[in-house]
Each structure stands twice: as structure tokens, then as C-alpha cells.
Coordinates of C-alpha atoms in Angstrom, one line a residue:
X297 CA 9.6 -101.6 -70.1
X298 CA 13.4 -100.4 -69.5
X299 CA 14.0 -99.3 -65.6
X300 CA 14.7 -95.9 -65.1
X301 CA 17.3 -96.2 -62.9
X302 CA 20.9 -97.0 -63.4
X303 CA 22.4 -99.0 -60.1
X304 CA 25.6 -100.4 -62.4
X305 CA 26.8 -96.7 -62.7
X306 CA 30.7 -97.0 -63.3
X307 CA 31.0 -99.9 -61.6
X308 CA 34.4 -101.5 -60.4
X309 CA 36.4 -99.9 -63.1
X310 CA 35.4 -96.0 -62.2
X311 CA 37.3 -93.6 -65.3
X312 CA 40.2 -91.4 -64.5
X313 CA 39.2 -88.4 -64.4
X314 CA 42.8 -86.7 -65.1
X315 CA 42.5 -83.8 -62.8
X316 CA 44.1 -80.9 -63.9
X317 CA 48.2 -81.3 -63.0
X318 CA 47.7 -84.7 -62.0
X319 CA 45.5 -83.9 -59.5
X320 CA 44.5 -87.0 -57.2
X321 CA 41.5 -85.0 -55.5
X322 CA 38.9 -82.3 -56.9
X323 CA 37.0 -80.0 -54.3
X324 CA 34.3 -78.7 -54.7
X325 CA 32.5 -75.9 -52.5
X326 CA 28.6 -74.9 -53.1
X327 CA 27.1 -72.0 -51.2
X328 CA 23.7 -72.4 -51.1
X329 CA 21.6 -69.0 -51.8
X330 CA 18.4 -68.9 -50.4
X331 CA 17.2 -66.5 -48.2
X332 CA 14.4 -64.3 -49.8
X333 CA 13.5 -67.4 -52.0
X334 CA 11.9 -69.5 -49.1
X335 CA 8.5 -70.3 -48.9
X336 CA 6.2 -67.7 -47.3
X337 CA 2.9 -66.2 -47.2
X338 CA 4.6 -62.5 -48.4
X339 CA 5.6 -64.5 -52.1
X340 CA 1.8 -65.8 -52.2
X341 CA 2.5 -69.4 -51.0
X342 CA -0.2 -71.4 -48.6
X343 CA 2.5 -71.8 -45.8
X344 CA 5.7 -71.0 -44.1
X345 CA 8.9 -72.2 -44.6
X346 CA 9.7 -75.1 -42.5
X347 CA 12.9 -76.5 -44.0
X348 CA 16.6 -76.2 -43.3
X349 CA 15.8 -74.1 -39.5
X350 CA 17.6 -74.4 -36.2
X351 CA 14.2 -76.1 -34.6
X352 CA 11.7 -78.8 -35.7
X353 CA 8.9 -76.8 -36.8
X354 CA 5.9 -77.5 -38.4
X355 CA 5.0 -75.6 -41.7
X356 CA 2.2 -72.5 -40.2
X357 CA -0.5 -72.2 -42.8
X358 CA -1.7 -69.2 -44.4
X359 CA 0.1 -67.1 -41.7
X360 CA 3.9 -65.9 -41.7
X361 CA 6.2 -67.9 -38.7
X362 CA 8.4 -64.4 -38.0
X363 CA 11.0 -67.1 -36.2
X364 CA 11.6 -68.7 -39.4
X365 CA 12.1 -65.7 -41.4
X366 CA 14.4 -64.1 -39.2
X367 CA 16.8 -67.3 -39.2
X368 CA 16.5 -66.9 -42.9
X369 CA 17.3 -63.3 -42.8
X370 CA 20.2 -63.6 -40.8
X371 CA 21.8 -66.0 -43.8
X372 CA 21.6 -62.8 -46.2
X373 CA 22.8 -60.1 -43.2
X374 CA 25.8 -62.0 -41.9
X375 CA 26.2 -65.2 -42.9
X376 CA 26.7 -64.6 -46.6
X377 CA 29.3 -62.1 -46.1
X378 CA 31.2 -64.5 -42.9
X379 CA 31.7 -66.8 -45.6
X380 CA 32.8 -64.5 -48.4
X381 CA 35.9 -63.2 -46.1
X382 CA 36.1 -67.0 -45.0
X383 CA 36.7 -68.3 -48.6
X384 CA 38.3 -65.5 -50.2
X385 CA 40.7 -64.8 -47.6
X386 CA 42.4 -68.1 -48.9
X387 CA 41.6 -67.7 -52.2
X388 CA 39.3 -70.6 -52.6
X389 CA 36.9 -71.2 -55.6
X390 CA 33.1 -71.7 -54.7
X391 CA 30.0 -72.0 -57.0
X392 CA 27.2 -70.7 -55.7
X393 CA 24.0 -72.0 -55.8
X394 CA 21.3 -68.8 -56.4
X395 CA 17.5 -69.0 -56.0
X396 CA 16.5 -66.6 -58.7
X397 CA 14.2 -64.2 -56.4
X398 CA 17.0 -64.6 -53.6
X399 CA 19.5 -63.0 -56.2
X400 CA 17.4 -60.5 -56.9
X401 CA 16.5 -59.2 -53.6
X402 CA 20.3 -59.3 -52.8
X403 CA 22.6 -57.1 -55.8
X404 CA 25.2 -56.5 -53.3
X405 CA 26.0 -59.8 -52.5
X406 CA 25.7 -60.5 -56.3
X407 CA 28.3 -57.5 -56.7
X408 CA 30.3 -59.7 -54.7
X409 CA 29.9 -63.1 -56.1
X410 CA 31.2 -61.8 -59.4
X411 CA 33.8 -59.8 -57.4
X412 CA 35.3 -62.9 -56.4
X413 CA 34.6 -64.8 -59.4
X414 CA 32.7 -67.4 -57.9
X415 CA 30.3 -69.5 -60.6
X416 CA 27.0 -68.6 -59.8
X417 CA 24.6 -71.6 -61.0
X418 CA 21.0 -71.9 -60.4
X419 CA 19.2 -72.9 -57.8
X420 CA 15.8 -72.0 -59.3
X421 CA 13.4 -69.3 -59.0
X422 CA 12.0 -70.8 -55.6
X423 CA 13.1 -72.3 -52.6
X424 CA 10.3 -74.2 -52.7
X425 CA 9.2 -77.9 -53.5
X426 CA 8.8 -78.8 -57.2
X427 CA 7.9 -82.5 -56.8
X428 CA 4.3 -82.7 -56.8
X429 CA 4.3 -79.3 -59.4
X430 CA 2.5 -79.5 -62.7
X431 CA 5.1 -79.4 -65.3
X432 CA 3.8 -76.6 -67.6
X433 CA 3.8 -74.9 -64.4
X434 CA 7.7 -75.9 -63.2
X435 CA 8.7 -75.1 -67.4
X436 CA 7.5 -71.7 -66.6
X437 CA 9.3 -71.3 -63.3
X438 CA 12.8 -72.5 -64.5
X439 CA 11.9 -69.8 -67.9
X440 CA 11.7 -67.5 -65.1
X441 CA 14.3 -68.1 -63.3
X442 CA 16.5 -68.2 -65.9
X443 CA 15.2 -64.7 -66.8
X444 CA 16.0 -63.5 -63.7
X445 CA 19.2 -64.6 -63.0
X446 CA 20.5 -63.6 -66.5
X447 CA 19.3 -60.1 -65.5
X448 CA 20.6 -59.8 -62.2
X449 CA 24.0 -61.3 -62.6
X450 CA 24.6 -60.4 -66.3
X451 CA 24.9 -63.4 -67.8
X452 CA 23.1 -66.9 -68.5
X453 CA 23.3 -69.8 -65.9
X454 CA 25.3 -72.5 -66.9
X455 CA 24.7 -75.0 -63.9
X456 CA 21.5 -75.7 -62.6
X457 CA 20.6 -77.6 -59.5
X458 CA 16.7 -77.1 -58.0
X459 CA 16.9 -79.5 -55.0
X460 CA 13.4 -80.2 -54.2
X461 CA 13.4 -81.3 -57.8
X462 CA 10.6 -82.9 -59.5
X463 CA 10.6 -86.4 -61.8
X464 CA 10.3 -83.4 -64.6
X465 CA 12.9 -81.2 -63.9
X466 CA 15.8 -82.6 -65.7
X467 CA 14.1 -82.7 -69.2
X468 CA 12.8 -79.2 -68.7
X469 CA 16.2 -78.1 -68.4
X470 CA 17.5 -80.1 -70.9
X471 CA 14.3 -78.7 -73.0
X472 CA 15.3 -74.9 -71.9
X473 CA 18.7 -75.6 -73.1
X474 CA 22.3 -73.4 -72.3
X475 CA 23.2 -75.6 -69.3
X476 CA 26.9 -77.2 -69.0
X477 CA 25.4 -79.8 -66.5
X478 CA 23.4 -80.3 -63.3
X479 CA 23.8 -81.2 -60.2
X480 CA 20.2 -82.9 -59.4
X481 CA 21.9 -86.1 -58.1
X482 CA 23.5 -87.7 -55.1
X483 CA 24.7 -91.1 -57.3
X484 CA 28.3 -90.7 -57.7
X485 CA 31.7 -89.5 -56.5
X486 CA 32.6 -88.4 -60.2
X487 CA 30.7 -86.8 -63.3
X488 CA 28.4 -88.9 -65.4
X489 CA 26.5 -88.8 -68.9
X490 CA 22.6 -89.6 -69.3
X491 CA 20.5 -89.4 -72.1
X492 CA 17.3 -87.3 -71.9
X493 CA 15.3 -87.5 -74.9
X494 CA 18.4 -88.9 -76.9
X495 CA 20.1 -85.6 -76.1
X496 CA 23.4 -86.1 -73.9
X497 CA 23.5 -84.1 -70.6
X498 CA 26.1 -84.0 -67.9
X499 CA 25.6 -84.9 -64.3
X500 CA 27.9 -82.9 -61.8
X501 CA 26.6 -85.0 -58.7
X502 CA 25.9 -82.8 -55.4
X503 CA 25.8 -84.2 -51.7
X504 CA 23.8 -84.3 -48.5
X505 CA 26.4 -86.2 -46.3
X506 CA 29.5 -83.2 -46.5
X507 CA 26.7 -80.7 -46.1
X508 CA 25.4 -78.3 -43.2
X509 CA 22.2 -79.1 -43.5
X510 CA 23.0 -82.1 -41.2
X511 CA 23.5 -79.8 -38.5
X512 CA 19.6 -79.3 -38.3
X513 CA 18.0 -82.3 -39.1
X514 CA 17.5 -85.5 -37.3
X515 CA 20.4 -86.9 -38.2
X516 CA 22.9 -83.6 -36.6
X517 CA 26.0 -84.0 -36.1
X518 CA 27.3 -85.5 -33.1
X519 CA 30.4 -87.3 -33.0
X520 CA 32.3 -86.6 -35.3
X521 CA 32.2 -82.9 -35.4
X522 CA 31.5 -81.5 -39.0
X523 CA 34.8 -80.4 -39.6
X524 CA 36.5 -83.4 -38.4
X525 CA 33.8 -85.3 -40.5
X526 CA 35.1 -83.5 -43.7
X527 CA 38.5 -84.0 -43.0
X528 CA 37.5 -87.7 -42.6
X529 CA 36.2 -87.7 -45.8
X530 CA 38.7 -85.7 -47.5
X531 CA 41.5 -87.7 -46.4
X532 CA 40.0 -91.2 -47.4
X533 CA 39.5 -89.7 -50.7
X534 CA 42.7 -88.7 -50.8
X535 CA 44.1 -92.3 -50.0
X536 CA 41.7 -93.8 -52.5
X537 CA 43.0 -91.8 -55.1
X538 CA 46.1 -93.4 -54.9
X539 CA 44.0 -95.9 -57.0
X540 CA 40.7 -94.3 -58.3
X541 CA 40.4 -90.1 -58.1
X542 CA 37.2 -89.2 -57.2
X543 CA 35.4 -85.6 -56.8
X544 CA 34.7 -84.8 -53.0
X545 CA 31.9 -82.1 -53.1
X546 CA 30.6 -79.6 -49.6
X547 CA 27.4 -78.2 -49.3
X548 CA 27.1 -75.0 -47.4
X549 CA 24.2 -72.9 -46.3
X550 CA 24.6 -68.7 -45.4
X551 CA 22.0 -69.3 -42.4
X552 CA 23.8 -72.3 -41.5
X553 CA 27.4 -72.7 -41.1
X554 CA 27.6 -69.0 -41.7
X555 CA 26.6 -69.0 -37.4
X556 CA 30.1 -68.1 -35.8
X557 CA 30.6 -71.5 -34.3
X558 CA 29.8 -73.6 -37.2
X559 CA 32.1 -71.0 -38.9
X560 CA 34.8 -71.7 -36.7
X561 CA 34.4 -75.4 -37.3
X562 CA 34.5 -74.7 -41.1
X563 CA 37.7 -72.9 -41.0
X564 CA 39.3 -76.1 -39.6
X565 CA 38.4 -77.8 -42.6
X566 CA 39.3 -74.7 -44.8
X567 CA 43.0 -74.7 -43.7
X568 CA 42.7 -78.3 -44.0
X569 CA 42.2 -78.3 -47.7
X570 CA 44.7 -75.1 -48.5
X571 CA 47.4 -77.1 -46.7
X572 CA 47.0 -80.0 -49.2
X573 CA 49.0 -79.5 -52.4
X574 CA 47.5 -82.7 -54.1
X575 CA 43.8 -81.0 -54.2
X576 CA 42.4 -79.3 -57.1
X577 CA 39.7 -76.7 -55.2
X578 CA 37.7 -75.6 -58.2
X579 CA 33.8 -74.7 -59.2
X580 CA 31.5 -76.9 -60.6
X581 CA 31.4 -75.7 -63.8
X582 CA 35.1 -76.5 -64.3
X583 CA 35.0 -79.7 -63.1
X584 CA 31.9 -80.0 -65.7
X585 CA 33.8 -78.4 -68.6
X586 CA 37.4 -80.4 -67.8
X587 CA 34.8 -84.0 -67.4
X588 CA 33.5 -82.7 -71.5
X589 CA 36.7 -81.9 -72.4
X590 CA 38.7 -85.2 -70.9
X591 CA 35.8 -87.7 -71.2
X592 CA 33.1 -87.0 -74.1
X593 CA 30.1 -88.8 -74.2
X594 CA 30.5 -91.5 -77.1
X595 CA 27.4 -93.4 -77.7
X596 CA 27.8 -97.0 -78.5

């Protein structure tokens, strides 16, 4: 039996990935859109959200946890719009990552999202965890969420990235078909090609490291700061690229970093990156369209 899993990846000869204008860096902000989405007893789950909050807490069953909610709530109130004027102020690209239902709830900020021509890919029909899901019942969540968001933002997604993700969720979407790439991985610094099912699919890969989630969980931020962590990060890319470009990728959250002191901190970085003229700051789905264009899959 072949092993699933591909440790080699590019190994020590990574491609160049010819950035646009020579390019040595691409940068890529996500917005996560969630809020509406979450698990809770109002969209018929057994539980409460307990994922991605300011506290530890435990999951309340069969009963709505009004703390949670409201941190969610305040994501879709303020947050969202904090980091609308935050990005384009400066004129700065952003996909966003939409839970279907979240979308939905939410045309305003949608109105907006196309406003400022950010991609909008999707994040699913749920917040929710898909790994322990039946997979008839997942193929008819992503049919629905595709539904959905085609409704509510006009158009089809072309990106997809669920997340809590399930060992079925790639071939679903592959099976669903219309998507550019997705972003279900956390393997690479650049864009790769799998097969699933002998059909060729791009992987855009996502991140948990440059990502505000880690101002929550057990592993928060200390020392460094978020911001100066990004820069870090940016910069070393940067320096690397003198030699191999690479894709840096930053994962936001509305409820998160859209609090005005983690907004504050994100600004740093923001200015950061629009000071930089050796930066391409772009969406996902052009990175995934200039990876097909510059490096097609060619099967062996």
C-alpha cells in the first residue's frame, strides 16, 4: 500500500515561482468569516461553540453559552468593519474566507467585500467540525454551501478552505468541481499539485503560525508581539528570497485581531508590508491562477 502522505514535497530544489514583476515575496491576507456560522444550539447543534474565544471554555451542551456568542457577535458588529477601513485604507488585497450561513446573515458586509474587491472563497456552510462527519452528509453540506454563497455574493466560489476539515473533504470538492484550488493545508511555503482521483487539483497552503488565532490559545503570544512576529517572518522571507521566493500567508479573524489593541498591533505590520516595494500583496486566487499559469501540472 502507497503512503498517503508526501514528506519529500519540493525538497532542496523548491521551483521559482516568478512572481509577478520579479517579485521576491507574495503576501497573502485571509479574513476569516465566521460569526453566525459557529456552533450553537439556535442552528440545531448538540453544543456551544467553544473554539477560537478570549477564555478556555468548555463546549455547554444542549444549552446556548450567551459569553461565547456575544465575542462572536462583536466579530460581525465591529471587527469586520475595523479591518475593512484597516485594509482598504492602504489599498491592500485580502481574500476572505466566508462560512456560507455567516455570509448570509451578513449582506452588508458582503456589499462590502465586493465593494473592495476582495476574493471571497469558501469557508463552508459551518463553522463547525467535519472530521468525524459522514461523508454523504459533508457532500451535502459543501452542495449547500456552495448554493449559498453563489446566491449571496453573486457568483460561484472559486477557493475553498473548511478548516476543521475531514480525511473526505478534498475529494468532495474536487467531486463538486469549479474550484481554482484549496487551501486545506499547512505543508508548504509555495503552491503545490496533488492528484485526487487522477484528477489534478491545486494546493494554495494556509497557516496557523502568522495567524491570530494564537492570540487565544495555549500557545498566545508572548514575546514576540504578533506584529513584530510577522515582521520577523516577513523579513526572513524576504532575505530567503534572495535565493528561493516563497509565499508568506496571514490569517486573521473579525472577533480577533479586529479588538482595538490587536488592531493597533496589526497596523504595524500593515505599514510594514506597504513600505516594502519588493512584495507582491495579492489574493489567493491570484496567486492560484499565476502558480497554473507559470507552473502547470505535467504528469510524468
Amino acid at each position: 500500500m502507497t503512503y498517503p502522505r508526501d514528506l519529500a514535497g519540493y525538497g532542496r530544489t523548491p521551483p521559482d515561482p516568478c512572481w509577478p514583476g520579479g517579485k521576491k515575496l507574495a503576501v497573502q491576507f485571509v479574513i476569516n468569516y465566521e460569526e453566525g456560522g459557529e456552533h450553537s444550539i439556535l442552528h440545531g447543534d448538540r453544543h456551544s461553540e467553544a473554539f477560537l474565544t478570549e477564555e478556555p471554555t468548555p463546549a455547554f451542551a444542549n444549552i446556548r453559552n450567551i459569553n461565547v456568542e456575544s465575542q462572536y457577535e462583536y466579530g460581525s458588529r465591529v471587527g469586520w468593519w475595523r479591518l475593512y477601513r484597516l485594509f482598504t485604507e492602504r489599498k491592500l488585497p485580502v481574500t476572505v474566507f466566508g462560512i456560507a450561513t455567516s455570509l448570509q446573515k451578513n449582506p452588508e458586509a458582503v456589499a462590502a467585500m465586493k465593494e473592495a474587491d476582495f476574493e471571497i472563497a469558501s469557508h463552508g456552510l459551518r463553522w463547525i467540525q467535519y472530521a468525524e462527519m459522514p461523508e454523504e452528509q459533508e457532500a451535502a453540506q459543501i452542495a449547500e454551501a456552495i448554493r449559498i454563497h453563489t446566491e449571496v455574493t453573486g457568483s460561484r466560489p472559486q477557493g475553498w478552505y473548511t478548516g476543521r476539515m475531514s480525511v473526505n473533504t478534498r475529494k468532495l470538492i474536487v467531486k463538486a468541481g469549479g474550484f481554482i484550488y484549496d487551501a486545506d493545508s499547512f505543508a508548504d511555503d509555495l503552491p503545490y499539485w496533488v492528484d485526487v482521483d487522477g484528477r489534478d487539483h491545486l494546493i494554495v497552503p494556509y497557516t496557523l503560525d502568522n495567524n491570530d488565532g494564537r492570540y487565544v490559545n495555549t500557545y498566545g503570544y508572548q514575546s514576540p508581539s504578533f506584529s513584530a512576529y510577522l515582521i520577523q517572518a516577513f523579513d526572513f522571507l524576504r532575505r530567503e528570497a534572495e535565493v528561493s521566493p516563497r509565499m508568506m500567508s496571514i490569517g486573521l479573524h473579525t472577533r480577533l485581531v479586529g479588538r482595538p489593541g490587536r488592531a493597533a498591533d496589526l497596523e504595524r505590520f500593515l505599514d510594514h508590508v506597504a513600505a516594502a516595494d519588493d512584495v507582491w500583496v495579492t489574493r489567493r486566487i491570484d496567486i492560484a491562477n499565476h502558480w497554473r499559469s507559470v507552473h502547470p501540472r505535467r504528469r510524468d
